[in-house]
PDB file of C-alpha atoms in Angstrom:
ATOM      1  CA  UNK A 133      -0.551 -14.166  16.325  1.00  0.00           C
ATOM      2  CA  UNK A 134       3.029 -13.673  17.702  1.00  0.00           C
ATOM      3  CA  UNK A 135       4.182 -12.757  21.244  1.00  0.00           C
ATOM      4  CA  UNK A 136       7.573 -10.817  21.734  1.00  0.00           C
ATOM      5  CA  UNK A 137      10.781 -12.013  20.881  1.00  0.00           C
ATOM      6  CA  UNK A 138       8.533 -14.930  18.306  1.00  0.00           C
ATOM      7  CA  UNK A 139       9.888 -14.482  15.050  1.00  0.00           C
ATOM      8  CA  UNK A 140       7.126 -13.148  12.511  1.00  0.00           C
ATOM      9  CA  UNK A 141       5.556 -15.439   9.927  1.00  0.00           C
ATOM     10  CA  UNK A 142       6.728 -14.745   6.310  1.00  0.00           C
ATOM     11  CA  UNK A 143       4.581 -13.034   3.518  1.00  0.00           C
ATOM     12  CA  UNK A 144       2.902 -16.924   2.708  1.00  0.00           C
ATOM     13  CA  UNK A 145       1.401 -17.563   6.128  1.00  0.00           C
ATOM     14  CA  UNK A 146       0.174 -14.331   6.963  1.00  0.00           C
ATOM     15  CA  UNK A 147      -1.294 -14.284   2.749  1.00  0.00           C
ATOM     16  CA  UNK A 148      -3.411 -17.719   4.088  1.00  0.00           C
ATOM     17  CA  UNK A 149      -4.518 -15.600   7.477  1.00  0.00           C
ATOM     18  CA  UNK A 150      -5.713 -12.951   5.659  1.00  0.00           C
ATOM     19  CA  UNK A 151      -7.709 -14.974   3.316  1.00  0.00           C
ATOM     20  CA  UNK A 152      -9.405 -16.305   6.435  1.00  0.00           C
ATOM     21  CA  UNK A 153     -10.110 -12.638   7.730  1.00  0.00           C
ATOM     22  CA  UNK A 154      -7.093 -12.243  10.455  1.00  0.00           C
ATOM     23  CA  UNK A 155      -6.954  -8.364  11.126  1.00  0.00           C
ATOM     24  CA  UNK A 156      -3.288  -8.654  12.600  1.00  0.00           C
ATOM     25  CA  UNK A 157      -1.928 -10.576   9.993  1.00  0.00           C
ATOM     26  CA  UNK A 158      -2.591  -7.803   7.621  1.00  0.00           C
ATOM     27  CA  UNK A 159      -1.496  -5.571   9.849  1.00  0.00           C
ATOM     28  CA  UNK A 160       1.722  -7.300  10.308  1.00  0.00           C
ATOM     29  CA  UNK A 161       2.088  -7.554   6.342  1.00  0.00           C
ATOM     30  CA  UNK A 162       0.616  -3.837   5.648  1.00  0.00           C
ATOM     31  CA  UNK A 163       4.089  -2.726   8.582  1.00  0.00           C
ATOM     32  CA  UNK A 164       6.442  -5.160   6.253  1.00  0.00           C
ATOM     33  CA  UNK A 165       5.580  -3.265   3.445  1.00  0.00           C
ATOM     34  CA  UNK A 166       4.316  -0.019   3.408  1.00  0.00           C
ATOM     35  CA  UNK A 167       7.637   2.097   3.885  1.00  0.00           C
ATOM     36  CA  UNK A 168       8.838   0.243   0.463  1.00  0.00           C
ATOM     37  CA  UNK A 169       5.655   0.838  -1.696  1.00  0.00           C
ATOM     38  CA  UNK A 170       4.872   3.767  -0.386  1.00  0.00           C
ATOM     39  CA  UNK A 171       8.545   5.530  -1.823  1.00  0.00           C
ATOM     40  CA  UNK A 172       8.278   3.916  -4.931  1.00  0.00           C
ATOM     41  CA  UNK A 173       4.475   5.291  -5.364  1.00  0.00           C
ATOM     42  CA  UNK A 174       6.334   8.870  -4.363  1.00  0.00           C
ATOM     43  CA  UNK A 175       8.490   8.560  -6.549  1.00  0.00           C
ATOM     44  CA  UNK A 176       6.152   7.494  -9.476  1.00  0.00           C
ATOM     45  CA  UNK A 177       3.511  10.121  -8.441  1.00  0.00           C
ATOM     46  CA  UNK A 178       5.590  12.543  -6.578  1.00  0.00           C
ATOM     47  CA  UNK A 179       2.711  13.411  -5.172  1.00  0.00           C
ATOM     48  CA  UNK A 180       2.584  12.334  -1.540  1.00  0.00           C
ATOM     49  CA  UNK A 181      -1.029  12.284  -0.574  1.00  0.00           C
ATOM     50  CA  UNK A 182      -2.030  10.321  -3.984  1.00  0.00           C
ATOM     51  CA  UNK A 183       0.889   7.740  -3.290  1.00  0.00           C
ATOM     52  CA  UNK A 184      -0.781   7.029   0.065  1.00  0.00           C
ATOM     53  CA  UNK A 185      -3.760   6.395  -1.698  1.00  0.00           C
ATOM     54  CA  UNK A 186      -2.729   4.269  -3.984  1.00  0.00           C
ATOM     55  CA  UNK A 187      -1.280   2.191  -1.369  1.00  0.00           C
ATOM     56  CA  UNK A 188      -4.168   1.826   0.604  1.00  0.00           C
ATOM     57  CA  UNK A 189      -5.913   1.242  -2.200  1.00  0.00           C
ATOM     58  CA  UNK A 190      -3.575  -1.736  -3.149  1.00  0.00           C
ATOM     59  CA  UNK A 191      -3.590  -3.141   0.443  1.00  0.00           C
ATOM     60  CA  UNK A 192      -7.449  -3.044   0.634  1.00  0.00           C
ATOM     61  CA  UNK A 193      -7.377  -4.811  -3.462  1.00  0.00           C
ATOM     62  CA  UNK A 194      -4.782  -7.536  -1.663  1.00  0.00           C
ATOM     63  CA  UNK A 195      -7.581  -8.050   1.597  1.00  0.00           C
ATOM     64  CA  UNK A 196     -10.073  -8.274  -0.349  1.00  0.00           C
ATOM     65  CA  UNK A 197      -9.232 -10.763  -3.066  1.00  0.00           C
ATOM     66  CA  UNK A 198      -6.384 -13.086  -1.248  1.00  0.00           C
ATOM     67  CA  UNK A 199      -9.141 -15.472  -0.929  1.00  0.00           C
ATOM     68  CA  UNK A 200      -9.850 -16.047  -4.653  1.00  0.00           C
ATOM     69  CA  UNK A 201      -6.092 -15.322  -5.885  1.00  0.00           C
ATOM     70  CA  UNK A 202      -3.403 -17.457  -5.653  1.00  0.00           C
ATOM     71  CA  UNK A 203      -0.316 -15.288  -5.134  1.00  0.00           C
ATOM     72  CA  UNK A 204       3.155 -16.944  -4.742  1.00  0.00           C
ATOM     73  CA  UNK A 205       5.607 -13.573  -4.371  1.00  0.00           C
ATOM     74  CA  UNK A 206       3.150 -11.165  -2.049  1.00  0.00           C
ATOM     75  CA  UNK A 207       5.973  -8.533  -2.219  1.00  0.00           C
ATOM     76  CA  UNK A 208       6.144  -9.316  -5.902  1.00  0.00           C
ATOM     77  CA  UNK A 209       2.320  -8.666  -6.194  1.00  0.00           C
ATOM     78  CA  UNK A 210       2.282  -5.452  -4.220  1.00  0.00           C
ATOM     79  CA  UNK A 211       4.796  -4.003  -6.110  1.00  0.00           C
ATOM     80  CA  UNK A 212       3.427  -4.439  -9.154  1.00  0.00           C
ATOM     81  CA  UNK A 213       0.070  -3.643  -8.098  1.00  0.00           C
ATOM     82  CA  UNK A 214       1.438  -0.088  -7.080  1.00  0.00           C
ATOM     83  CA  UNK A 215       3.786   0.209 -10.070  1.00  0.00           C
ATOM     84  CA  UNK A 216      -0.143  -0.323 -12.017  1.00  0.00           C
ATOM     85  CA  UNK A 217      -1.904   1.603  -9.413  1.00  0.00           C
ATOM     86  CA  UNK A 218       0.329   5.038 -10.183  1.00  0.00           C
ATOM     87  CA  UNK A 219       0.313   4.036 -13.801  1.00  0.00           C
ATOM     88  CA  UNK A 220      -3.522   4.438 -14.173  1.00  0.00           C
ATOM     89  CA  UNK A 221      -3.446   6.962 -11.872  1.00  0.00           C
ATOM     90  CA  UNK A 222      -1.407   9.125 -14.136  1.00  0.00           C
ATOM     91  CA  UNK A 223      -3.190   7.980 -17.240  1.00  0.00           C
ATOM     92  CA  UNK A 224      -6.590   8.981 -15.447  1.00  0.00           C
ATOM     93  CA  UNK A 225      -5.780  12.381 -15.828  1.00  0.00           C
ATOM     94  CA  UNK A 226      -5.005  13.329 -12.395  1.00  0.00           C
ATOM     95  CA  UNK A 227      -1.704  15.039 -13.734  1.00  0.00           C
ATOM     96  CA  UNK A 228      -0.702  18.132 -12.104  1.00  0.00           C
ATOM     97  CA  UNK A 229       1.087  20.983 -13.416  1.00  0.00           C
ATOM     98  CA  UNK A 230       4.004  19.625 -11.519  1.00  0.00           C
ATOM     99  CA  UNK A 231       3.643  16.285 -13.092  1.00  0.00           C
ATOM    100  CA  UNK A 232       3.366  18.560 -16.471  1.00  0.00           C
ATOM    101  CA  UNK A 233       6.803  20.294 -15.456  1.00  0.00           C
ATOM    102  CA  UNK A 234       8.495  17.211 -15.056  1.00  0.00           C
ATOM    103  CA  UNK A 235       7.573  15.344 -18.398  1.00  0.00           C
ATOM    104  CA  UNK A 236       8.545  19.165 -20.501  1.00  0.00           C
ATOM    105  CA  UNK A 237      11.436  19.087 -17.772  1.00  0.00           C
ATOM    106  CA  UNK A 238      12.759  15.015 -18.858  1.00  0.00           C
ATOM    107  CA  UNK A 239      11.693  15.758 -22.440  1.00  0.00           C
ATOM    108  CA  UNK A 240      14.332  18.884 -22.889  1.00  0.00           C
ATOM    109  CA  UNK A 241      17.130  16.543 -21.410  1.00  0.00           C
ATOM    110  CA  UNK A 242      16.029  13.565 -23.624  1.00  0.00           C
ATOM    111  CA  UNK A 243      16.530  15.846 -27.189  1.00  0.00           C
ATOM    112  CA  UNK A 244      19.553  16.727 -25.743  1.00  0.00           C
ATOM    113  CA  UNK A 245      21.181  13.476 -23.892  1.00  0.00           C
ATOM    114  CA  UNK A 246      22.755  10.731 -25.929  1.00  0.00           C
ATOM    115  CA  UNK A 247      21.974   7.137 -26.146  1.00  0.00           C
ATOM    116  CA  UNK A 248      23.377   6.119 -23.020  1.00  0.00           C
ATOM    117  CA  UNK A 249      21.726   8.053 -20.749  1.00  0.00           C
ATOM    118  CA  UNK A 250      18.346   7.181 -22.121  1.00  0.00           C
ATOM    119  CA  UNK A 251      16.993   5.613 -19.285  1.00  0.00           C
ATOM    120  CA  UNK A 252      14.611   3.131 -17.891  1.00  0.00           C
ATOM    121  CA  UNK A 253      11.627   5.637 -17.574  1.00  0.00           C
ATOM    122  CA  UNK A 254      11.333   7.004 -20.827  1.00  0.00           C
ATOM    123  CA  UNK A 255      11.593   3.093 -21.926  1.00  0.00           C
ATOM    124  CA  UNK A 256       8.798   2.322 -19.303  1.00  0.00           C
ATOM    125  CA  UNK A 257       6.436   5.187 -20.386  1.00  0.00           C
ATOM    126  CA  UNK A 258       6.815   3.534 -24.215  1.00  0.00           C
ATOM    127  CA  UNK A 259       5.900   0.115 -22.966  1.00  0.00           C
ATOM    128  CA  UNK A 260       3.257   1.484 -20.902  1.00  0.00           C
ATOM    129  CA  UNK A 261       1.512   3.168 -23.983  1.00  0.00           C
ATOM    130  CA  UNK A 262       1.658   0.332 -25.991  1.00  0.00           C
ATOM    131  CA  UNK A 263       0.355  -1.769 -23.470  1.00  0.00           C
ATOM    132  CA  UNK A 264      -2.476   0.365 -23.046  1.00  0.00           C
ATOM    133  CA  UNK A 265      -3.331  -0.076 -26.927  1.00  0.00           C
ATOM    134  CA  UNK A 266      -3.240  -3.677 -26.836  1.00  0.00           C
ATOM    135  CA  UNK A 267      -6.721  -5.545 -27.922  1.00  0.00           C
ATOM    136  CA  UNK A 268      -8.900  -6.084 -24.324  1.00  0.00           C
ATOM    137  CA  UNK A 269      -8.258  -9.370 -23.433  1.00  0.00           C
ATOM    138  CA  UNK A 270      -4.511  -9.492 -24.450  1.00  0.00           C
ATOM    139  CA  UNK A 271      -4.174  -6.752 -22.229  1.00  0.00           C
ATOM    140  CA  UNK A 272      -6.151  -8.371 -19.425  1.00  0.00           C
ATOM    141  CA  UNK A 273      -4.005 -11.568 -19.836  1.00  0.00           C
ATOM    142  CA  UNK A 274      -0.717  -9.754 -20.260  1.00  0.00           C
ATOM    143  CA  UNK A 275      -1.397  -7.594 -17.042  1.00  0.00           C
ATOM    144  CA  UNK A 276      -2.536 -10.895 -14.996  1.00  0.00           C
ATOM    145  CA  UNK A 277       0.335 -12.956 -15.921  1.00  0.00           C
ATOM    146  CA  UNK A 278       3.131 -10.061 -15.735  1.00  0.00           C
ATOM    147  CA  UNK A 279       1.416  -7.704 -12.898  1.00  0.00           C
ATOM    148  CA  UNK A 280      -0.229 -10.007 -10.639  1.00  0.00           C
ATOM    149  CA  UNK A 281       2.139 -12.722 -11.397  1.00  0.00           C
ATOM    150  CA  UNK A 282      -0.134 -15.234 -12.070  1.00  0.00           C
ATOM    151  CA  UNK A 283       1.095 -18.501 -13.894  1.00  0.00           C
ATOM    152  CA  UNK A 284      -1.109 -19.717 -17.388  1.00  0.00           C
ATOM    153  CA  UNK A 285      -2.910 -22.265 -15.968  1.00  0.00           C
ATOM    154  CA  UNK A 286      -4.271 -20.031 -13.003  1.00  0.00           C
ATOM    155  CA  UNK A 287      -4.924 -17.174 -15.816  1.00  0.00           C
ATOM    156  CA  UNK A 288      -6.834 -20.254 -18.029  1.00  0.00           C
ATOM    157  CA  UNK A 289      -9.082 -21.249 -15.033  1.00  0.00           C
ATOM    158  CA  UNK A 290      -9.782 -17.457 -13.749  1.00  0.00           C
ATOM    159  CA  UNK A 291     -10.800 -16.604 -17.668  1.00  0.00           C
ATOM    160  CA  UNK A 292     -11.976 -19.750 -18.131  1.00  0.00           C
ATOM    161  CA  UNK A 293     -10.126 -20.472 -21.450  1.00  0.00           C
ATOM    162  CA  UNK A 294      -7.578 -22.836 -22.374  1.00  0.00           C
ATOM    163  CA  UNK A 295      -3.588 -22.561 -21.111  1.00  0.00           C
ATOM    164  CA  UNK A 296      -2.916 -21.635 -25.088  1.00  0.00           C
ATOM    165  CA  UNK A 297      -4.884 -19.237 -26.021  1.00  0.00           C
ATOM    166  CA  UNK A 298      -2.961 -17.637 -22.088  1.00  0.00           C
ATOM    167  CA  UNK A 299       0.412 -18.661 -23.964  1.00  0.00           C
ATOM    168  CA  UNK A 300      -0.720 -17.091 -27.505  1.00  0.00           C
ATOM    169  CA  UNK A 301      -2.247 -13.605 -26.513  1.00  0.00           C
ATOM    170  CA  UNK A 302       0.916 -13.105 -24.074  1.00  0.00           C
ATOM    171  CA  UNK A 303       2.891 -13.985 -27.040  1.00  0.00           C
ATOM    172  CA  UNK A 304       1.246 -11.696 -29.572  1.00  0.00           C
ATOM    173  CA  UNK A 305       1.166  -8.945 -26.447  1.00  0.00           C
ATOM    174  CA  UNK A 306       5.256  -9.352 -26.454  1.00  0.00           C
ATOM    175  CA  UNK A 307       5.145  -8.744 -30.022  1.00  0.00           C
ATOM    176  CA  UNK A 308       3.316  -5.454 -30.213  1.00  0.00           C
ATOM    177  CA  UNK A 309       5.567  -4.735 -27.019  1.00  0.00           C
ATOM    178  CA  UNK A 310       8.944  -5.236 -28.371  1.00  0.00           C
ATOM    179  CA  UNK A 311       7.883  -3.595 -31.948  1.00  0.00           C
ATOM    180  CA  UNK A 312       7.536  -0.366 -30.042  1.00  0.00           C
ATOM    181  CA  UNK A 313      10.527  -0.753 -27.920  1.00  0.00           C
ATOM    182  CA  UNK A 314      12.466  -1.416 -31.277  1.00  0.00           C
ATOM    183  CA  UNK A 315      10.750   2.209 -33.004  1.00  0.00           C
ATOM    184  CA  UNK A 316      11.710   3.641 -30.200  1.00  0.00           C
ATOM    185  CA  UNK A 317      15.453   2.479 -30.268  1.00  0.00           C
ATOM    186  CA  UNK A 318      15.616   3.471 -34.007  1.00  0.00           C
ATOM    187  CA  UNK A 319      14.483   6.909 -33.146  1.00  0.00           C
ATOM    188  CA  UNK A 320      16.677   7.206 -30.542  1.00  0.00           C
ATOM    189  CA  UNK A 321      19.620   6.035 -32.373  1.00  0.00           C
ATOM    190  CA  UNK A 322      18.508   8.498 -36.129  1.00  0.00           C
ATOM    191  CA  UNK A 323      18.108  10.955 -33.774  1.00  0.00           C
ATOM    192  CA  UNK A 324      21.536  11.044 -31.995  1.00  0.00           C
ATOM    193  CA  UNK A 325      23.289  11.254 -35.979  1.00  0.00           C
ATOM    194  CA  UNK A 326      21.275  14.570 -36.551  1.00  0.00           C
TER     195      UNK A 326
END
């Protein structure tokens, strides 16, 4: 694929090799990004040997489907495939009593922080909930078009259904989203005058 001192492809052209079945272009994009995902997934999971397999798991997803997806941000993708990956993970019940610690551990400093240090993971955990209560197939369309970073027309063909009933389910998915979001802002805000 490359000799020494060749600069590497970017994410694109080794996406198109490994939709034709080329071993070292994966391997070339697995080195790129493993280190990256594989922290993150930590750091979701903490949980070392689970974050590896997640990873894998998202790699092998990425090998065997880039030759029915059309992916434009490969980093992009991966990411979010993780970030999905540790989500169901967790939700599967694989929770450990460390994971249990943690959640009594961030729930203690929640009741007692104030509004400004209510950060970005106890708004993520809200979102994911409500995500996971959203009808089938707006949650299927919200997750392909916000996860895998699909664009409506590509979500349209792969469901085969039109580009607006894509751009109405995500629509009515936002809703549902931001009405918990805006509960959970109330509460946080009621809470912090008591």
């Amino acid at each position: 694929m490359h000799r020494p001192g060749d600069q590497l492809p970017d994410d694109n052209t080794l996406l198109r090799g490994i939709a034709q079945g080329d071993q070292r272009a994966f391997a070339v994009l697995f080195d790129r990004h493993w280190k990256v995902l594989y922290t993150k997934a930590v750091n979701l999971l903490e949980d070392p040997d689970a974050a590896q397999d997640v990873v894998q798991d998202c790699f092998i997803s990425l090998w065997e489907k880039s030759a029915h997806q059309h992916i434009e941000n490969v980093g992009g993708y991966l990411y979010q495939s993780v970030r999905y990956a540790c989500f169901m993970h967790l939700r599967s019940g694989a929770i450990s009593q460390k994971h249990l610690d943690h959640i009594n551990h961030r729930a203690v400093e929640i009741s007692t922080s104030t509004e400004q240090e209510f950060d970005a993971r106890e708004l993520q955990a809200v979102l994911d909930q409500s995500m996971d209560r959203l009808p089938e197939k707006c949650r299927e369309i919200f997750y392909l078009s916000r996860f895998e970073l699909l664009p409506n027309k590509k979500i349209a063909e792969q469901l085969q259904i039109s580009p607006k009933t894509v751009e109405n389910q995500i629509t009515k998915a936002l809703r549902i989203l931001r009405l918990s979001v805006d509960k959970l802002v109330s509460f946080v805000l009621l809470a912090d005058l008591f």
